[in-house]
Coordinates of C-alpha atoms and ligand atoms in Angstrom, one line a residue:
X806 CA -52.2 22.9 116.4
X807 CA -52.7 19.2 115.8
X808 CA -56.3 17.7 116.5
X809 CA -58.0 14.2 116.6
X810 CA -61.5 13.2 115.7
X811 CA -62.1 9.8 116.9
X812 CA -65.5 8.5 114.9
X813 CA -65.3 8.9 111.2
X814 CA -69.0 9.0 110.8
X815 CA -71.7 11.9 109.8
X816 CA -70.3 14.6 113.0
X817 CA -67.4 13.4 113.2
X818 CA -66.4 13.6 109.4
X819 CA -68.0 17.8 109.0
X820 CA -66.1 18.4 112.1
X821 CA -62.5 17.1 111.2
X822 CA -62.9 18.7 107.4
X823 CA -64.2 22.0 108.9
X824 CA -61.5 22.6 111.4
X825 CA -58.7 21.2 108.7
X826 CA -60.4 24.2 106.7
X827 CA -59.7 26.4 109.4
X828 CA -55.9 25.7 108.6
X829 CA -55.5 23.1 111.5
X830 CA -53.8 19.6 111.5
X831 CA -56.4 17.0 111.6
X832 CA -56.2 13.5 112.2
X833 CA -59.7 11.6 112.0
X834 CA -60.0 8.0 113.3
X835 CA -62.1 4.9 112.7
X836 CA -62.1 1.7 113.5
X837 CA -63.5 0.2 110.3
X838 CA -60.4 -0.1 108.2
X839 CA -62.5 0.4 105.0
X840 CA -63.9 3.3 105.7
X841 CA -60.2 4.7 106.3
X842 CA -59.6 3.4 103.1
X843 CA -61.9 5.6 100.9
X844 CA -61.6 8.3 103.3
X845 CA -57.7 8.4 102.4
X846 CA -58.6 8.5 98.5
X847 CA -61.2 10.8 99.2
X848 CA -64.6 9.2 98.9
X849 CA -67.3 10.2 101.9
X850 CA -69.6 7.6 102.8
X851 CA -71.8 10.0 103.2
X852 CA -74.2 12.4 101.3
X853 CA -73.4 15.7 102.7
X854 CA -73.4 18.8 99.9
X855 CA -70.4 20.5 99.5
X856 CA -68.4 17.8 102.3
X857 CA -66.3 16.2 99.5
X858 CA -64.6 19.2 97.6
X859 CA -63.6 20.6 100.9
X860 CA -61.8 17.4 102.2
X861 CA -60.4 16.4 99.4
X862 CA -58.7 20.2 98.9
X863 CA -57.5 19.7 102.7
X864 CA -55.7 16.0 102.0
X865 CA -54.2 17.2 99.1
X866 CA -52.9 20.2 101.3
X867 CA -51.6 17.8 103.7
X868 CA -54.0 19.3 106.5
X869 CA -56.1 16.1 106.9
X870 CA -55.3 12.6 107.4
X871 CA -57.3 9.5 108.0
X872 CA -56.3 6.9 110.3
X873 CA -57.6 3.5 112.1
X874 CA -54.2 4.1 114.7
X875 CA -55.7 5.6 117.8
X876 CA -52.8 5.5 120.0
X877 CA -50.9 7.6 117.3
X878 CA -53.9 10.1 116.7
X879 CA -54.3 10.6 120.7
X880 CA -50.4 11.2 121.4
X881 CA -49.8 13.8 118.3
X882 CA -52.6 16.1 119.1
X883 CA -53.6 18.3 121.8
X884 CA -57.3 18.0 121.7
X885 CA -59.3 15.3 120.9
X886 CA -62.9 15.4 119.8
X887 CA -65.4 12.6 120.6
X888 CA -68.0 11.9 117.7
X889 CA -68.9 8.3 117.9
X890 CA -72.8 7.5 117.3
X891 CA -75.1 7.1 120.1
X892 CA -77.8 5.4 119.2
X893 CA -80.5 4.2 121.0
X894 CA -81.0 1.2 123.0
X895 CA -84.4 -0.5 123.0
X896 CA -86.2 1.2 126.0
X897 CA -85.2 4.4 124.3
X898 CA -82.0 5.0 126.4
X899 CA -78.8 6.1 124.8
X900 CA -76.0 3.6 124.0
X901 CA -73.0 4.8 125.7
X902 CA -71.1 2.1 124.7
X903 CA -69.0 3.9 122.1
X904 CA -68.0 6.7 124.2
X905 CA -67.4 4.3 127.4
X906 CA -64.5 2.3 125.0
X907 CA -63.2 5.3 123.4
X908 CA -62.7 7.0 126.9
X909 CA -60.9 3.8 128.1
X910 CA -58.6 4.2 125.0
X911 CA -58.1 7.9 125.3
X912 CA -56.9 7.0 128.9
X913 CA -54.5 4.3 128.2
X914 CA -53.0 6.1 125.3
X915 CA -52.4 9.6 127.1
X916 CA -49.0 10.7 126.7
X917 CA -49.8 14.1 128.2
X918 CA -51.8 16.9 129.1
X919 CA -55.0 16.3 126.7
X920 CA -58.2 18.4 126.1
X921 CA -60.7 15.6 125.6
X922 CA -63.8 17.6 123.6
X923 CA -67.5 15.1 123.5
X924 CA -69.3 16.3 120.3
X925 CA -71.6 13.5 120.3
X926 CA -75.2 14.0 121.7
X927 CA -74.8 12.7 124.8
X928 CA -77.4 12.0 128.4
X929 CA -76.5 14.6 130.9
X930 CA -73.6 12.9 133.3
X931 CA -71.4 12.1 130.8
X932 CA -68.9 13.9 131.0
X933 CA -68.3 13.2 134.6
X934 CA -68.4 9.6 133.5
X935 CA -66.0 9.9 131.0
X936 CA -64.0 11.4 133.4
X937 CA -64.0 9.0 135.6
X938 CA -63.5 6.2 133.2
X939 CA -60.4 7.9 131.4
X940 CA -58.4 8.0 135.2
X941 CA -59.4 4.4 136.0
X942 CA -57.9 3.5 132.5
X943 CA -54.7 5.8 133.1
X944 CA -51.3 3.5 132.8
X945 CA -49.3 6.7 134.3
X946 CA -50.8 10.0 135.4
X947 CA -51.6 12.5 133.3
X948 CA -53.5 15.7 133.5
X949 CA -56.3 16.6 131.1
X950 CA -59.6 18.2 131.1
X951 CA -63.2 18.0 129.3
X952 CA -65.3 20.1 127.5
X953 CA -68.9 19.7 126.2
X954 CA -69.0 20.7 122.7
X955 CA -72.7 20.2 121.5
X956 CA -73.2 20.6 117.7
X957 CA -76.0 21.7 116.2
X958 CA -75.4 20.6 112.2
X959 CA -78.1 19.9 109.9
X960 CA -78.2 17.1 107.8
X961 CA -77.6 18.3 104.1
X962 CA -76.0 22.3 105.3
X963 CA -73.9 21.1 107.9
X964 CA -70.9 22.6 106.6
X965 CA -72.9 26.2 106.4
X966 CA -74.0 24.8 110.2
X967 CA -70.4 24.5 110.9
X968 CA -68.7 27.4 109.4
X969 CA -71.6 29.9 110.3
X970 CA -73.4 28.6 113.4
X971 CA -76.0 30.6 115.7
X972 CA -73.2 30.0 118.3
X973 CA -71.0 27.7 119.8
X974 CA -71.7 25.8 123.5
X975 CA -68.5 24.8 125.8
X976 CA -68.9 23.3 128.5
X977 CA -66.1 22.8 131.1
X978 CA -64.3 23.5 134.6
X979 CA -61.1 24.9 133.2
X980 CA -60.3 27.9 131.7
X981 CA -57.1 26.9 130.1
X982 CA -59.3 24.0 128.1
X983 CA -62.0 26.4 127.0
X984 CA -59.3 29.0 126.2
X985 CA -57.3 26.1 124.1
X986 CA -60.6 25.4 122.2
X987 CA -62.0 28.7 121.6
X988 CA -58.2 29.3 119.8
X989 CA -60.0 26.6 117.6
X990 CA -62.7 28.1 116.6
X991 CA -60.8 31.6 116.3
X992 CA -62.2 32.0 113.0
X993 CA -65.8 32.6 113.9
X994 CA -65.1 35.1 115.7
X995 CA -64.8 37.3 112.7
X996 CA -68.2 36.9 112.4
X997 CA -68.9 37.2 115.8
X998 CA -70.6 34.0 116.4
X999 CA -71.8 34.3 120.3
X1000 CA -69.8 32.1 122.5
X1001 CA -72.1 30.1 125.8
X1002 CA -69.7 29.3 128.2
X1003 CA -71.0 27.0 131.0
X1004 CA -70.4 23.9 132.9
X1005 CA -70.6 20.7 131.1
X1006 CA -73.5 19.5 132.7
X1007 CA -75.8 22.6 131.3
X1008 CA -73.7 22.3 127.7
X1009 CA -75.3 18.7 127.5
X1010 CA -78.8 19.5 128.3
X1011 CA -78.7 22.7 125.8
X1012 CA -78.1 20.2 123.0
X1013 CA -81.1 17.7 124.1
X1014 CA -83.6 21.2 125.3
X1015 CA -82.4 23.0 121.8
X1016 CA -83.7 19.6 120.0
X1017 CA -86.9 19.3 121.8
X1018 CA -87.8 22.8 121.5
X1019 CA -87.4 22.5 116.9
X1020 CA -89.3 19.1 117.6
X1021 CA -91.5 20.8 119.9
X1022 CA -92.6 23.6 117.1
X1023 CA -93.1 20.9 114.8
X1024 CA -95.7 18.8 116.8
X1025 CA -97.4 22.2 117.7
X1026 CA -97.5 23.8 113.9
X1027 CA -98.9 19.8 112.8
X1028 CA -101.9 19.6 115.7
X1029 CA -102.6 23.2 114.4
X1030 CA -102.6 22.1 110.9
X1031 CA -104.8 19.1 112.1
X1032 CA -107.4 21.2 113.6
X1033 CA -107.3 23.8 110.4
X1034 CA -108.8 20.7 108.5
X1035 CA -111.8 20.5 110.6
X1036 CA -112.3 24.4 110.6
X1037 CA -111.3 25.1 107.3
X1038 CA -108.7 27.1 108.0
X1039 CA -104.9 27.6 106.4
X1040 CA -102.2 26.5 108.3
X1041 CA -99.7 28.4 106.2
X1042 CA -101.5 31.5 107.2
X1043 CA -101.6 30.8 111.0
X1044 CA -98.2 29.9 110.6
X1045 CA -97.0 33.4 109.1
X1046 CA -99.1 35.2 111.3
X1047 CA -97.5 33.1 114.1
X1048 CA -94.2 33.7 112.7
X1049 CA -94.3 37.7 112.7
X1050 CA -94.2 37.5 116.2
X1051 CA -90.9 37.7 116.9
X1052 CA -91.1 36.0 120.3
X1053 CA -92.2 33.1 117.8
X1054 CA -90.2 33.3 115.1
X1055 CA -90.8 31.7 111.9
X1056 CA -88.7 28.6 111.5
X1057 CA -89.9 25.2 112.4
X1058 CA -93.3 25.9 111.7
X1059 CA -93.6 23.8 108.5
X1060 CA -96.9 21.1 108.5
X1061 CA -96.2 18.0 107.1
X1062 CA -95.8 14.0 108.2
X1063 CA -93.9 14.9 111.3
X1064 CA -90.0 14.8 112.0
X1065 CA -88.1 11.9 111.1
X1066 CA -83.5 11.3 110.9
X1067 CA -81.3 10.3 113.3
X1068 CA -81.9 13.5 115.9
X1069 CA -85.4 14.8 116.8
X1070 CA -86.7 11.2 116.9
X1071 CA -83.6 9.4 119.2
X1072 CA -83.0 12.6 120.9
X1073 CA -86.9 13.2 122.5
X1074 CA -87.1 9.9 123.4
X1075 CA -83.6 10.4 125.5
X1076 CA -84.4 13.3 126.9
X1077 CA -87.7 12.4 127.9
X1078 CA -86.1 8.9 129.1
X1079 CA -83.2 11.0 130.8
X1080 CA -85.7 12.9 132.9
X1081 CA -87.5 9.9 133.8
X1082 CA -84.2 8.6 135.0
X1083 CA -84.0 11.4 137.5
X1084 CA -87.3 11.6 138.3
X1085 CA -89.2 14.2 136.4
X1086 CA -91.5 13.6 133.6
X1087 CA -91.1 15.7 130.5
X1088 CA -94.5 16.3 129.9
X1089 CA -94.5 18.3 126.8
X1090 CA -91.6 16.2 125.0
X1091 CA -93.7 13.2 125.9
X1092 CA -96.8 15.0 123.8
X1093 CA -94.3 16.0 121.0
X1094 CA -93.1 12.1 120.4
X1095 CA -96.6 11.3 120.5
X1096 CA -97.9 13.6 118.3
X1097 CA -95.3 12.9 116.0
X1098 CA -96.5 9.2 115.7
X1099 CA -99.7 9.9 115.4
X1100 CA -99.1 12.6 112.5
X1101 CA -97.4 9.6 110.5
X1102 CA -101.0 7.7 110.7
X1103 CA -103.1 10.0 110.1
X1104 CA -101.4 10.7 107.1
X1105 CA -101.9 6.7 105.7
X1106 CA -105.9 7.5 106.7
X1107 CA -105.6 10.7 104.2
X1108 CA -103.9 8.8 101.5
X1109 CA -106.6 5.3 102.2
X1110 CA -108.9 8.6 101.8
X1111 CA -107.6 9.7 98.9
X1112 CA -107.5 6.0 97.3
X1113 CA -110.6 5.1 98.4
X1114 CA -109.3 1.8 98.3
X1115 CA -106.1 0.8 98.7
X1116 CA -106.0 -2.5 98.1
X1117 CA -104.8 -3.0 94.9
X1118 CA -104.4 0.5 94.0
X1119 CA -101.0 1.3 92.5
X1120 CA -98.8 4.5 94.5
X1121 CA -96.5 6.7 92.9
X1122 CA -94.2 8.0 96.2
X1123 CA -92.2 11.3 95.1
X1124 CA -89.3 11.3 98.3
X1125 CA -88.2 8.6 100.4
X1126 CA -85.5 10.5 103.2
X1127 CA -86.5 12.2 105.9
X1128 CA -86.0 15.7 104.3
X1129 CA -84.5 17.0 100.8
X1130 CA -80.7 17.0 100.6
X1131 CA -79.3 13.9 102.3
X1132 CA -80.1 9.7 101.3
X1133 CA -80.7 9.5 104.9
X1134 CA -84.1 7.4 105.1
X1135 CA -83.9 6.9 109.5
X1136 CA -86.9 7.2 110.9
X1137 CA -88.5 8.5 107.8
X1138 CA -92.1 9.2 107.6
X1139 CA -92.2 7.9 104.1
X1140 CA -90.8 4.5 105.0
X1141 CA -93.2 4.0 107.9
X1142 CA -96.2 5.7 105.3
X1143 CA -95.4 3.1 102.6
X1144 CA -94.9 0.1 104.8
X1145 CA -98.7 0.9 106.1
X1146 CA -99.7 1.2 102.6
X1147 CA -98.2 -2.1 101.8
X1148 CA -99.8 -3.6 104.8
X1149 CA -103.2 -2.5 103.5
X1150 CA -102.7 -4.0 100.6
X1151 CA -101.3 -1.3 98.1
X1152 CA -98.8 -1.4 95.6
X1153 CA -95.6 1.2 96.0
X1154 CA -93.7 2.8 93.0
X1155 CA -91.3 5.0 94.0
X1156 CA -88.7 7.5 93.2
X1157 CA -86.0 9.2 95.5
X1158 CA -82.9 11.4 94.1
X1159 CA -80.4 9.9 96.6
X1160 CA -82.7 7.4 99.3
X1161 CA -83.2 4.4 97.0
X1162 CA -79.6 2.3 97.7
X1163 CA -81.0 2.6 101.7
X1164 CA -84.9 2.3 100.9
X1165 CA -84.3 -0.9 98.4
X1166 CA -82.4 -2.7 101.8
X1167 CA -85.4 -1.8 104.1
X1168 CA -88.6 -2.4 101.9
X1169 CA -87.6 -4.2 98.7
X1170 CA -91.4 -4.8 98.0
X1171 CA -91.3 -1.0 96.7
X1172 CA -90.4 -0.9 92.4
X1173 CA -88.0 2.0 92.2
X1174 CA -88.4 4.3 88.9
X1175 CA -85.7 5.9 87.4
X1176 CA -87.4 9.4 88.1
X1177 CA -90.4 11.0 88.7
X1178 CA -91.9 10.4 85.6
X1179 CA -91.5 6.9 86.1
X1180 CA -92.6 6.6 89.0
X1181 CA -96.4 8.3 88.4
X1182 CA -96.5 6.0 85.0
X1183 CA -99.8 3.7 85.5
X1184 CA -100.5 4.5 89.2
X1185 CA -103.3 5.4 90.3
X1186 CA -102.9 8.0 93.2
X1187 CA -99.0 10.5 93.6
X1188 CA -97.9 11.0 96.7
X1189 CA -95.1 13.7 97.7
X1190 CA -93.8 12.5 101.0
X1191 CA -90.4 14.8 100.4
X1192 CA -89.7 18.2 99.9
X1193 CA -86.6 17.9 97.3
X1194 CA -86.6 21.0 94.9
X1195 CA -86.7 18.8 91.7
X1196 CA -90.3 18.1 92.7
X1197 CA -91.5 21.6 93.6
X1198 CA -91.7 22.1 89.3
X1199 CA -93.0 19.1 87.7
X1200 CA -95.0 18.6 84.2
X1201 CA -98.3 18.2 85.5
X1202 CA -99.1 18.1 82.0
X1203 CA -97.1 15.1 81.6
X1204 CA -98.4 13.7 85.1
X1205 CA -102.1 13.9 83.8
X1206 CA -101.3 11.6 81.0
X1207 CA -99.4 9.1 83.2
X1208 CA -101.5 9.0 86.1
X1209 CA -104.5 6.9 85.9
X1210 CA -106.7 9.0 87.9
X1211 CA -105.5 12.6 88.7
X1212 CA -105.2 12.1 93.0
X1213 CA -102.6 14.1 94.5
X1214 CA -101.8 13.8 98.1
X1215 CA -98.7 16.2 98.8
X1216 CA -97.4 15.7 102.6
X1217 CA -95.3 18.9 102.4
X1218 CA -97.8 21.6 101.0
X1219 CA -95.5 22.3 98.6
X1220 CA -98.5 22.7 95.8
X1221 CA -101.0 25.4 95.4
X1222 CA -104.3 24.0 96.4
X1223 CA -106.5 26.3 94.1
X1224 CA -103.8 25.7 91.5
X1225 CA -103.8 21.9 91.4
X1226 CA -107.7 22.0 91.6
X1227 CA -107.1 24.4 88.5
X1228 CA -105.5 21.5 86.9
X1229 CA -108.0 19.0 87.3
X1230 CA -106.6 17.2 90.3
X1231 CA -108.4 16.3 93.1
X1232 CA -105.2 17.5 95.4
X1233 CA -105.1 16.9 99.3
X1234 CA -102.4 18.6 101.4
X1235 CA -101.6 19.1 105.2
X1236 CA -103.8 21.5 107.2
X1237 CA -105.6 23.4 104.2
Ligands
UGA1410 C1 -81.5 18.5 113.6 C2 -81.3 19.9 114.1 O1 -82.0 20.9 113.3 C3 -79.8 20.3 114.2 O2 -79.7 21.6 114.8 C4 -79.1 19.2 115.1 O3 -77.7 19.4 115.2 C5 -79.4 17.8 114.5 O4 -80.8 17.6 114.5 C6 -78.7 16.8 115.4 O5 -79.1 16.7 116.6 O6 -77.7 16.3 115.0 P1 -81.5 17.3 111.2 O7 -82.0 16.1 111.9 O8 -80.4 17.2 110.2 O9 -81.1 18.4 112.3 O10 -82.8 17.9 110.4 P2 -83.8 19.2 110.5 O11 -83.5 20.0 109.3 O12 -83.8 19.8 111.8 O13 -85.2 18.4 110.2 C7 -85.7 17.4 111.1 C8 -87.0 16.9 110.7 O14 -88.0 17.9 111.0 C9 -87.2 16.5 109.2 O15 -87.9 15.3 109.1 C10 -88.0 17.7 108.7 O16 -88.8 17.4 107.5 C11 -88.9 18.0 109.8 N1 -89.3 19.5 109.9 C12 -88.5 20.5 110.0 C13 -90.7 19.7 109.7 O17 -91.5 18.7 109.6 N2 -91.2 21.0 109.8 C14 -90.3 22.0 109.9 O18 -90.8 23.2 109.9 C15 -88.9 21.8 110.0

């Protein structure tokens, strides 16, 4: 069966190369000719583990191609996916703009029946608009029919997202579309991935609920942590304990400087916009986004703490993206954290295994080491503000001698209090 992806970006990119790894014909579409480009020669523009071996194996086998020629991608395949970005517009609404011109496209390219699939995260009422849109834009008339397809990927295992989700969420009115795109994803049902069937109005608000819920665990497990420093209580303990619940579960329950990337932030704010839209106020995804901001201050008041000065003090920052395993610095709380810093008047050296190139275009004031050696060298004060695995083992022997004074604030807990106080640091962390 022959596919199309239109938007070559982060969802759009995992979902074409997943489903050409499934053994279908895919055909993924940009508009930004060099993107194509590298695509074709098999470079990703993105840092996604594991993304690149797998589409290059599927160009080579002839299973994927890359194309700016919409017209062409609509009329060869059968289904076409929607993954173009929706960011968000400056009262915190979603931009629909992307979806609203590709929808026009798909209409006045349709050369017959079509299964038109939205991946992108979009506001509930979308997919009735891009219904509507796709007739009005209709040269002759031809039948099709939309499905909601929410993904759930993770930045940095979105290919272990894709190939072995929780489940899978179609949304539609006709049984012969969600029978064409189960057929798709035939392969996970080896592993019996559950299936939610619905209409699409519930499939989009799954996507925004499932979002706000992870966000929602986050804000509560970092007020918790907040009030375990006045109490002198562990937040890792409560958290367990929590987590042995199985009504609770776990996951998500990680203190630190609060959520940051392209979803949780954009999609709260949308959801709790979406609701005002229709007249309800989301009152506890309203507390989550504040929270969330307020967890990214209070950690510049425990580094000034720390510092007991900041200005002129010199920072060593260990992690600049939003989490481990992607260069992906949107919304970071280590950009915001260091841009504070800078305000106060501190100096910034940092280090980053993949979020520099980004971080160097947003605050150039920062020097950028070569590693984390090089970064701690003749600062005053570390910082961890990111959780990547090359800093859960480093030479605090080493450190010692390169730090000026031995202050270590670590964001993500990923230090032994009684351990670093062992070594003669005067270590801070989140919620113990
Ligand atoms: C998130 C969801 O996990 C995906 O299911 C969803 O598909 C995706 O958004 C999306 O909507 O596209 P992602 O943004 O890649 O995925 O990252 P997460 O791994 O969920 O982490 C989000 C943020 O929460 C990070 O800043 C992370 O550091 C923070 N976090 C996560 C915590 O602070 N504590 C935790 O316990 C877990």
């Amino acid at each position: 069966m022959n596919i199309c992806v239109i938007g070559s970006g982060y969802v759009g990119l995992v979902t074409g190369t997943c489903f050409a790894e499934f053994g279908l014909n895919v055909v993924c579409m940009d508009k930004d000719e060099d993107r194509i480009t590298q695509l074709n020669e098999g470079n990703i523009p993105i840092y996604e583990p594991g993304l690149e071996e797998l589409l290059k194996r599927s160009l080579r086998e002839g299973r994927l191609t890359f194309t700016t020629d919409l017209k062409a991608g609509i009329q060869q395949s059968l289904v076409i996916f929607i993954a173009v970005g929706t960011p968000s517009n400056a009262e915190g609404d979603v931009d629909l703009e992307a979806i609203k011109e590709v929808a026009a496209s798909i209409g006045q390219n349709m050369n017959d029946y079509k299964v038109i699939v939205t991946k992108s995260t979009v506001p509930v009422g979308t997919g009735q608009m891009v219904e509507n849109i796709i007739k009005e834009n209709q040269s002759e008339a031809h039948s099709f029919d939309l499905i909601s397809n929410p993904e759930f990927l993770r930045e940095g295992s979105a290919i272990e997202d894709f190939m072995r989700p929780n489940r899978v969420v179609l949304g539609s009115r006709s049984e012969q579309a969600l029978a064409i795109v189960k057929d798709l994803y035939r392969p996970l049902y080896l592993l019996e991935t559950p299936f939610v069937i619905t209409n699409i109005e519930t499939a989009e608000l799954i996507k925004y609920a499932s979002n706000a819920f992870l966000a929602t665990k986050i804000s509560f497990i970092n007020e918790i942590a907040n009030l375990c420093e006045l109490v002198d209580g562990d937040v890792h303990q409560v958290a367990r304990a929590m987590g042995l619940d199985n009504r609770i579960g776990p996951k998500f329950l990680h203190p630190g400087p609060g959520f940051g990337g392209s979803c949780f932030p954009k999609d709260t704010h949308g959801f709790a916009h979406l609701a005002r839209s229709k007249g309800y106020n989301l009152k506890i995804v309203d507390a989550v986004i504040a929270v969330n901001k307020n967890q990214r201050e209070r950690m510049v008041d425990k580094i000034e703490e720390a510092a007991g000065n900041l200005v002129g003090c010199d920072i060593a920052f260990l992690g600049l993206t939003f989490k481990p395993n992607t260069d992906d610095i949107r919304e970071a709380p280590a950009i915001f954290i260091i841009q504070k810093l800078i305000e106060k008047g501190a100096k910034v050296k940092a280090f980053d295994p993949a979020g520099m190139p980004s971080a160097r275009q947003v605050i150039p004031e920062v020097e950028y080491a070569d590693d984390a050696y090089g970064a701690v060298q003749g600062c005053d004060l570390l910082v961890i503000a990111t959780e990547w695995n090359q800093f859960r083992n480093l030479d605090w022997g080493r450190i010692q001698k390169l730090l000026n004074k031995r202050v270590v604030v670590d964001l993500r807990n990923i230090y032994d209090p009684s351990r670093m106080r062992e070594l003669g640091f005067a270590y801070t962390s989140v919620g113990r």
